[in-house]
Amino acid sequence: MSETKDVVSQDRRRFLRNSAMTLAAAELAMMSSARALSINPSDAAPIKVGGNTSFDALKQIDAGLLNIGYAEAGPASGPAVILLHGWPYDIYSFVDVAPLLASAGYRVIVPYLRGYGTTSFLSSATMRNAQQSAVGLDIIALMDALKIQKAIVAGFDWGARTADVMAVLWPERCKAIVSVGGYLISSPEGNQTPWPPEPAFLFWYQYYFATPVGKAGYAKYLDQFNKFIWHQASPKWNFDDATYNRTAASFNNPDHVDIAMHDYRWRLGLADGERKYDDLEKQLAALPVVTVPAITMEGDSNGAIHAPSTAYRNKFSGKYDYRLITGGVGHNIPQEAPEAFAKAVIDVDHF
C-alpha cells in the first residue's frame, strides 16, 4: 500500500493529531457537474455491487519490458480510461466499475501490474524492479502498444501512485486522474523520517518485508497474508471467499513476491533501483505538482494509513475535487463502492 510520508513530513505533528479524525471530518463532495456532458453519469447502467464476477475480454500484449495481461471493455472508439490496481489486489477490483464506464461509452483498459496475474517479463534478465517510475513507464508503454495517445488514469494504492506519477512526468498523456488517497509520490530519501509508534504500526508489513524472514514468510503464507491485509485495510468490507480467491489467483505470478519485496524495500532505501530511472526519480523526489484535472477520494473506513486531504491539497493545481465516500468504505474503493468510483471518472472527464 502506498505511503504518504513525503507529503506530511513537514507537518507531521498536525497529521498525527488529525489522522484519527480524518475519516469523519471531511465532507462528502459527490456533486454532479452542471456542465453539458458528452458522456453523462446517468448514461451508465445501474449495477449491483459484487454483481460481476468476470470480464468479457482478457487480452495480452507486448509493451515495453512486459507482456501485459489486461481486461478491456466498452467501444474501441470511446475515450480511453485506464484503471490501475494496487497491492495486494488485482484487476478484479474494477470488475463492477468497468461495465459501468463501458455502458457510458468509454474504452476501459484494466491491466495487471508487473508481478500480477498474466503479466510477465519478456526477459529473464530484466530486474524485478517495482520503483514508482518503472511502473509508470509500464503504463505509458501499454498506451503506446494500444495506440492510446491520451487517457484518464484512475487507481488506488499502487495504482493511485502510478496515476500521480504519470500526471507529473507525462501530463500530455493524461487527460485527468482519479487518485484514491491523494498524492502518493515519494522517494527513499523522503521516507527516512522516523514515525512515532502508532502510525509506524500501520506500516508493519513494510518493516517485515525488509527482512529475509519477511520475504520467506510472505511467500509461505501468501494467501493468508494478503487476506489479512484486506481485512486490515477495509475492516467493514464483508467480502466472501469467492471474491478474494478470484484476486488471489493473480498472486501466483512467479515474479509477485520479488516485485512486492522490491517495492517496499526500495521505498525505505533498503534496495537499489536502476540507474536508467535516476533522472525520472530525481524529478519525482522534488514532489512536483499535478497540473491535470484531478479527483482524490477516501473511504470513511480506510484502515490503511493515509494523510488528511488538507495535507496534499496544494499538490493539485488544476481543476480539483475531493470526495469522502461514506458507509463503511475502506481502502479498495473501486470494489467496495464501484458506482462512486465510476462517477468520479466520468465527472473528472468533464472538469
Short mmCIF file of C-alpha atoms in Angstrom, two decimals:
data_model
loop_
_atom_site.label_atom_id
_atom_site.label_comp_id
_atom_site.label_asym_id
_atom_site.label_seq_id
_atom_site.Cartn_x
_atom_site.Cartn_y
_atom_site.Cartn_z
CA MET A 1 0.00 0.00 0.00
CA SER A 2 1.24 3.43 -0.90
CA GLU A 3 2.69 5.58 1.87
CA THR A 4 2.40 9.38 2.09
CA LYS A 5 5.48 10.23 4.15
CA ASP A 6 6.88 12.94 1.89
CA VAL A 7 3.55 14.74 1.78
CA VAL A 8 3.13 15.01 5.53
CA SER A 9 6.73 15.15 6.75
CA GLN A 10 6.75 18.94 7.01
CA ASP A 11 3.70 18.93 9.24
CA ARG A 12 3.86 15.55 10.94
CA ARG A 13 2.54 16.80 14.24
CA ARG A 14 -0.64 18.10 12.65
CA PHE A 15 -1.05 14.88 10.68
CA LEU A 16 -0.77 12.73 13.77
CA ARG A 17 -3.25 14.89 15.63
CA ASN A 18 -5.75 14.87 12.80
CA SER A 19 -5.32 11.44 11.24
CA ALA A 20 -7.66 9.71 13.65
CA MET A 21 -10.34 12.29 12.91
CA THR A 22 -9.91 12.44 9.15
CA LEU A 23 -12.40 9.73 8.24
CA ALA A 24 -15.31 11.57 9.87
CA ALA A 25 -14.12 15.15 9.36
CA ALA A 26 -14.06 15.54 5.58
CA GLU A 27 -17.31 16.49 3.85
CA LEU A 28 -18.94 14.43 1.16
CA ALA A 29 -18.38 16.07 -2.22
CA MET A 30 -20.31 13.84 -4.57
CA MET A 31 -21.78 16.71 -6.61
CA SER A 32 -22.71 16.30 -10.26
CA SER A 33 -21.27 18.70 -12.80
CA ALA A 34 -23.70 21.35 -14.08
CA ARG A 35 -21.92 21.40 -17.42
CA ALA A 36 -23.35 19.90 -20.58
CA LEU A 37 -21.71 16.47 -20.80
CA SER A 38 -20.88 14.44 -23.87
CA ILE A 39 -20.95 11.39 -21.60
CA ASN A 40 -23.38 11.74 -18.72
CA PRO A 41 -23.27 9.80 -15.45
CA SER A 42 -26.93 8.93 -15.99
CA ASP A 43 -25.93 7.05 -19.14
CA ALA A 44 -24.25 4.38 -17.01
CA ALA A 45 -26.49 1.44 -16.22
CA PRO A 46 -27.14 0.77 -12.53
CA ILE A 47 -25.07 -2.06 -11.14
CA LYS A 48 -25.17 -4.31 -8.11
CA VAL A 49 -22.00 -4.21 -6.02
CA GLY A 50 -20.34 -7.58 -6.47
CA GLY A 51 -22.75 -8.43 -9.26
CA ASN A 52 -19.99 -9.10 -11.79
CA THR A 53 -17.51 -11.93 -11.39
CA SER A 54 -15.62 -11.79 -14.67
CA PHE A 55 -14.57 -9.60 -17.58
CA ASP A 56 -15.83 -10.12 -21.11
CA ALA A 57 -12.39 -9.88 -22.70
CA LEU A 58 -8.94 -10.72 -21.32
CA LYS A 59 -6.05 -9.98 -23.63
CA GLN A 60 -2.23 -9.96 -23.80
CA ILE A 61 0.11 -7.51 -25.50
CA ASP A 62 3.86 -6.87 -25.58
CA ALA A 63 4.55 -3.43 -24.14
CA GLY A 64 7.97 -2.17 -23.11
CA LEU A 65 9.63 -4.71 -20.83
CA LEU A 66 6.48 -6.76 -20.35
CA ASN A 67 3.86 -8.93 -21.91
CA ILE A 68 0.88 -7.32 -20.19
CA GLY A 69 -2.37 -9.07 -19.41
CA TYR A 70 -5.37 -6.76 -19.36
CA ALA A 71 -9.13 -6.65 -19.45
CA GLU A 72 -10.90 -4.47 -21.99
CA ALA A 73 -14.49 -3.27 -22.08
CA GLY A 74 -16.50 -0.70 -23.99
CA PRO A 75 -16.29 0.63 -27.55
CA ALA A 76 -12.85 0.75 -29.14
CA SER A 77 -13.62 4.26 -30.38
CA GLY A 78 -14.58 5.58 -26.94
CA PRO A 79 -12.42 7.89 -24.80
CA ALA A 80 -9.82 5.78 -23.02
CA VAL A 81 -9.82 5.09 -19.29
CA ILE A 82 -7.01 3.10 -17.67
CA LEU A 83 -7.81 1.57 -14.28
CA LEU A 84 -4.88 0.61 -12.04
CA HIS A 85 -4.94 -1.70 -9.03
CA GLY A 86 -2.57 -1.87 -6.06
CA TRP A 87 -1.14 -4.38 -3.59
CA PRO A 88 -2.44 -6.89 -2.67
CA TYR A 89 -5.22 -6.59 -5.23
CA ASP A 90 -5.65 -7.03 -8.96
CA ILE A 91 -7.90 -6.22 -11.91
CA TYR A 92 -10.97 -7.64 -10.13
CA SER A 93 -11.06 -4.51 -8.00
CA PHE A 94 -12.63 -2.98 -11.12
CA VAL A 95 -14.94 -5.82 -12.15
CA ASP A 96 -18.03 -3.71 -11.36
CA VAL A 97 -16.50 -0.36 -12.40
CA ALA A 98 -15.55 -1.46 -15.93
CA PRO A 99 -19.10 -2.25 -17.15
CA LEU A 100 -20.38 1.00 -15.65
CA LEU A 101 -17.86 3.00 -17.65
CA ALA A 102 -18.26 0.84 -20.75
CA SER A 103 -22.02 1.44 -20.71
CA ALA A 104 -21.29 5.16 -20.60
CA GLY A 105 -19.24 4.90 -23.79
CA TYR A 106 -15.67 4.63 -22.50
CA ARG A 107 -12.97 2.30 -23.74
CA VAL A 108 -11.83 0.73 -20.47
CA ILE A 109 -8.39 -0.88 -20.06
CA VAL A 110 -7.59 -2.70 -16.81
CA PRO A 111 -4.02 -4.10 -16.76
CA TYR A 112 -2.35 -6.46 -14.35
CA LEU A 113 0.65 -4.60 -12.96
CA ARG A 114 4.08 -6.21 -13.18
CA GLY A 115 4.19 -9.18 -10.85
CA TYR A 116 0.45 -9.90 -11.04
CA GLY A 117 -1.79 -12.22 -12.99
CA THR A 118 -0.82 -12.90 -16.58
CA THR A 119 1.64 -10.02 -16.89
CA SER A 120 5.18 -11.33 -17.38
CA PHE A 121 8.64 -10.00 -18.14
CA LEU A 122 9.82 -10.52 -21.70
CA SER A 123 13.36 -11.23 -20.49
CA SER A 124 14.58 -13.26 -17.52
CA ALA A 125 17.48 -10.80 -17.31
CA THR A 126 15.26 -7.79 -16.52
CA MET A 127 15.50 -6.65 -12.91
CA ARG A 128 12.32 -7.36 -10.95
CA ASN A 129 12.02 -3.70 -10.10
CA ALA A 130 8.92 -2.02 -8.68
CA GLN A 131 10.15 1.53 -8.19
CA GLN A 132 7.49 4.12 -8.99
CA SER A 133 8.93 5.43 -12.25
CA ALA A 134 9.34 1.93 -13.70
CA VAL A 135 5.71 1.08 -13.03
CA GLY A 136 4.65 4.39 -14.54
CA LEU A 137 6.65 3.64 -17.67
CA ASP A 138 4.90 0.27 -17.94
CA ILE A 139 1.58 2.04 -18.38
CA ILE A 140 3.00 4.53 -20.89
CA ALA A 141 4.35 1.56 -22.86
CA LEU A 142 0.92 -0.09 -22.68
CA MET A 143 -0.72 3.08 -24.03
CA ASP A 144 1.82 3.15 -26.87
CA ALA A 145 1.20 -0.51 -27.69
CA LEU A 146 -2.56 0.07 -27.74
CA LYS A 147 -2.14 3.32 -29.72
CA ILE A 148 -3.78 5.36 -26.96
CA GLN A 149 -2.38 8.88 -27.02
CA LYS A 150 -4.25 10.22 -24.00
CA ALA A 151 -6.33 8.65 -21.26
CA ILE A 152 -8.00 9.23 -17.94
CA VAL A 153 -5.91 7.30 -15.43
CA ALA A 154 -7.64 6.17 -12.26
CA GLY A 155 -6.49 3.92 -9.45
CA PHE A 156 -5.93 3.17 -5.81
CA ASP A 157 -2.90 2.16 -3.76
CA TRP A 158 0.00 1.44 -6.17
CA GLY A 159 -2.41 2.39 -8.95
CA ALA A 160 -3.10 5.82 -7.44
CA ARG A 161 0.62 6.42 -7.01
CA THR A 162 1.12 5.46 -10.66
CA ALA A 163 -1.62 7.84 -11.77
CA ASP A 164 0.11 10.63 -9.82
CA VAL A 165 3.48 9.71 -11.34
CA MET A 166 2.10 9.70 -14.87
CA ALA A 167 0.36 13.03 -14.34
CA VAL A 168 3.55 14.81 -13.30
CA LEU A 169 6.04 13.10 -15.63
CA TRP A 170 3.82 12.76 -18.73
CA PRO A 171 0.93 15.22 -18.34
CA GLU A 172 0.41 15.24 -22.09
CA ARG A 173 -0.69 11.58 -21.85
CA CYS A 174 -3.17 12.14 -19.01
CA LYS A 175 -6.49 13.82 -19.72
CA ALA A 176 -7.27 13.67 -15.99
CA ILE A 177 -6.69 11.40 -13.00
CA VAL A 178 -8.63 9.87 -10.12
CA SER A 179 -6.36 9.09 -7.19
CA VAL A 180 -7.65 7.26 -4.11
CA GLY A 181 -5.62 8.51 -1.16
CA GLY A 182 -4.44 11.69 -2.84
CA TYR A 183 -0.82 12.48 -3.62
CA LEU A 184 1.29 9.34 -3.15
CA ILE A 185 4.58 10.19 -4.85
CA SER A 186 7.56 9.74 -2.54
CA SER A 187 11.28 8.98 -2.54
CA PRO A 188 13.63 6.79 -0.49
CA GLU A 189 15.31 9.90 0.90
CA GLY A 190 12.00 11.45 1.86
CA ASN A 191 10.94 8.28 3.66
CA GLN A 192 13.76 8.40 6.20
CA THR A 193 11.87 10.45 8.79
CA PRO A 194 11.03 8.15 11.74
CA TRP A 195 7.40 7.68 12.69
CA PRO A 196 6.01 7.56 16.22
CA PRO A 197 4.68 4.14 17.30
CA GLU A 198 1.02 4.43 16.30
CA PRO A 199 1.45 5.34 12.62
CA ALA A 200 4.55 3.12 12.40
CA PHE A 201 2.38 0.22 13.49
CA LEU A 202 0.23 0.63 10.37
CA PHE A 203 3.39 0.20 8.27
CA TRP A 204 4.26 -3.08 9.99
CA TYR A 205 4.24 -5.11 6.79
CA GLN A 206 6.82 -2.84 5.17
CA TYR A 207 9.25 -3.36 8.02
CA TYR A 208 8.53 -7.11 7.96
CA PHE A 209 9.27 -7.20 4.24
CA ALA A 210 12.63 -5.54 4.89
CA THR A 211 13.93 -8.78 6.42
CA PRO A 212 14.79 -12.16 4.84
CA VAL A 213 12.30 -13.87 7.12
CA GLY A 214 9.64 -11.41 5.96
CA LYS A 215 10.16 -12.36 2.33
CA ALA A 216 10.10 -16.06 3.23
CA GLY A 217 7.01 -15.56 5.37
CA TYR A 218 5.17 -13.71 2.62
CA ALA A 219 5.95 -16.47 0.12
CA LYS A 220 4.94 -19.23 2.55
CA TYR A 221 1.70 -17.66 3.77
CA LEU A 222 0.79 -15.67 0.67
CA ASP A 223 -2.98 -16.13 0.72
CA GLN A 224 -3.33 -15.79 4.48
CA PHE A 225 -1.11 -12.72 4.46
CA ASN A 226 -2.98 -10.86 1.75
CA LYS A 227 -6.41 -11.75 3.10
CA PHE A 228 -5.26 -10.32 6.44
CA ILE A 229 -4.21 -7.09 4.68
CA TRP A 230 -7.65 -6.89 3.04
CA HIS A 231 -9.28 -7.07 6.46
CA GLN A 232 -6.88 -4.52 7.93
CA ALA A 233 -7.31 -2.06 5.06
CA SER A 234 -11.10 -2.46 4.76
CA PRO A 235 -12.36 -3.56 8.19
CA LYS A 236 -16.06 -3.13 7.29
CA TRP A 237 -15.93 -4.79 3.87
CA ASN A 238 -17.64 -8.18 4.14
CA PHE A 239 -16.09 -9.81 1.10
CA ASP A 240 -16.65 -13.53 0.63
CA ASP A 241 -14.11 -16.25 -0.14
CA ALA A 242 -15.03 -16.33 -3.83
CA THR A 243 -14.29 -12.61 -4.17
CA TYR A 244 -10.92 -12.96 -2.50
CA ASN A 245 -9.99 -16.12 -4.38
CA ARG A 246 -10.58 -14.53 -7.78
CA THR A 247 -7.91 -11.99 -6.94
CA ALA A 248 -5.64 -14.38 -5.04
CA ALA A 249 -5.04 -16.32 -8.24
CA SER A 250 -3.06 -13.33 -9.55
CA PHE A 251 -0.54 -13.66 -6.71
CA ASN A 252 0.67 -16.95 -8.21
CA ASN A 253 2.65 -14.92 -10.75
CA PRO A 254 6.29 -16.13 -10.50
CA ASP A 255 7.53 -12.56 -10.06
CA HIS A 256 4.94 -11.47 -7.49
CA VAL A 257 6.98 -11.94 -4.32
CA ASP A 258 10.09 -10.29 -5.78
CA ILE A 259 8.07 -7.33 -7.07
CA ALA A 260 6.28 -6.80 -3.75
CA MET A 261 9.52 -7.02 -1.78
CA HIS A 262 11.36 -4.64 -4.07
CA ASP A 263 8.58 -2.05 -3.96
CA TYR A 264 8.63 -1.69 -0.18
CA ARG A 265 12.37 -2.15 0.28
CA TRP A 266 13.11 0.47 -2.39
CA ARG A 267 10.77 2.97 -0.73
CA LEU A 268 12.69 2.63 2.52
CA GLY A 269 16.08 2.91 0.83
CA LEU A 270 16.89 -0.74 1.50
CA ALA A 271 17.05 -1.86 -2.14
CA ASP A 272 18.60 -0.18 -5.15
CA GLY A 273 16.65 0.91 -8.17
CA GLU A 274 18.06 1.00 -11.68
CA ARG A 275 20.29 3.83 -12.80
CA LYS A 276 18.31 4.27 -16.03
CA TYR A 277 15.44 5.63 -13.94
CA ASP A 278 17.55 8.08 -11.93
CA ASP A 279 16.52 11.18 -13.87
CA LEU A 280 12.84 10.35 -13.51
CA GLU A 281 13.20 9.61 -9.81
CA LYS A 282 15.05 12.89 -9.30
CA GLN A 283 12.07 14.71 -10.78
CA LEU A 284 9.67 12.78 -8.57
CA ALA A 285 11.75 13.38 -5.44
CA ALA A 286 11.02 17.10 -5.86
CA LEU A 287 7.32 16.26 -5.34
CA PRO A 288 6.07 18.16 -8.40
CA VAL A 289 2.54 19.48 -8.57
CA VAL A 290 -0.18 17.64 -10.51
CA THR A 291 -1.48 20.10 -13.10
CA VAL A 292 -4.06 17.94 -14.90
CA PRO A 293 -7.68 17.81 -13.65
CA ALA A 294 -7.95 15.50 -10.64
CA ILE A 295 -10.35 13.98 -8.18
CA THR A 296 -8.96 12.47 -5.00
CA MET A 297 -11.02 10.10 -2.89
CA GLU A 298 -11.01 8.44 0.51
CA GLY A 299 -13.16 5.83 2.17
CA ASP A 300 -14.57 6.68 5.59
CA SER A 301 -13.38 3.33 6.99
CA ASN A 302 -9.95 3.12 5.38
CA GLY A 303 -7.79 1.05 7.74
CA ALA A 304 -4.57 1.81 5.85
CA ILE A 305 -2.51 4.80 6.90
CA HIS A 306 -3.43 7.87 4.89
CA ALA A 307 -2.95 11.61 5.05
CA PRO A 308 -5.81 14.06 5.59
CA SER A 309 -6.87 15.69 2.35
CA THR A 310 -5.63 19.06 3.59
CA ALA A 311 -2.06 17.72 3.71
CA TYR A 312 -1.87 17.27 -0.07
CA ARG A 313 -4.34 19.84 -1.39
CA ASN A 314 -1.56 22.12 -2.62
CA LYS A 315 -0.16 19.29 -4.75
CA PHE A 316 -3.04 19.66 -7.21
CA SER A 317 -3.07 22.92 -9.13
CA GLY A 318 -5.59 22.08 -11.86
CA LYS A 319 -9.35 21.67 -11.54
CA TYR A 320 -9.85 19.54 -8.46
CA ASP A 321 -12.34 17.87 -6.17
CA TYR A 322 -12.03 15.75 -3.02
CA ARG A 323 -14.64 13.12 -2.16
CA LEU A 324 -15.11 11.20 1.05
CA ILE A 325 -17.05 8.01 0.35
CA THR A 326 -19.16 7.09 3.36
CA GLY A 327 -20.97 3.96 4.50
CA GLY A 328 -18.09 1.89 5.85
CA VAL A 329 -15.97 2.04 2.68
CA GLY A 330 -12.36 1.05 3.14
CA HIS A 331 -9.15 1.13 1.11
CA ASN A 332 -10.40 -0.66 -2.01
CA ILE A 333 -12.94 1.95 -3.12
CA PRO A 334 -13.44 0.65 -6.70
CA GLN A 335 -14.60 -2.75 -5.46
CA GLU A 336 -16.40 -1.56 -2.34
CA ALA A 337 -18.12 1.46 -3.91
CA PRO A 338 -17.93 0.99 -7.70
CA GLU A 339 -20.66 3.50 -8.55
CA ALA A 340 -18.90 6.27 -6.64
CA PHE A 341 -15.60 5.43 -8.32
CA ALA A 342 -17.11 5.28 -11.80
CA LYS A 343 -18.90 8.58 -11.16
CA ALA A 344 -15.57 10.19 -10.23
CA VAL A 345 -14.04 9.03 -13.51
CA ILE A 346 -16.96 10.39 -15.53
CA ASP A 347 -17.03 13.64 -13.58
CA VAL A 348 -13.31 14.34 -13.86
CA ASP A 349 -13.57 13.83 -17.60
CA HIS A 350 -15.75 16.94 -17.73
CA PHE A 351 -13.83 19.21 -15.40
#
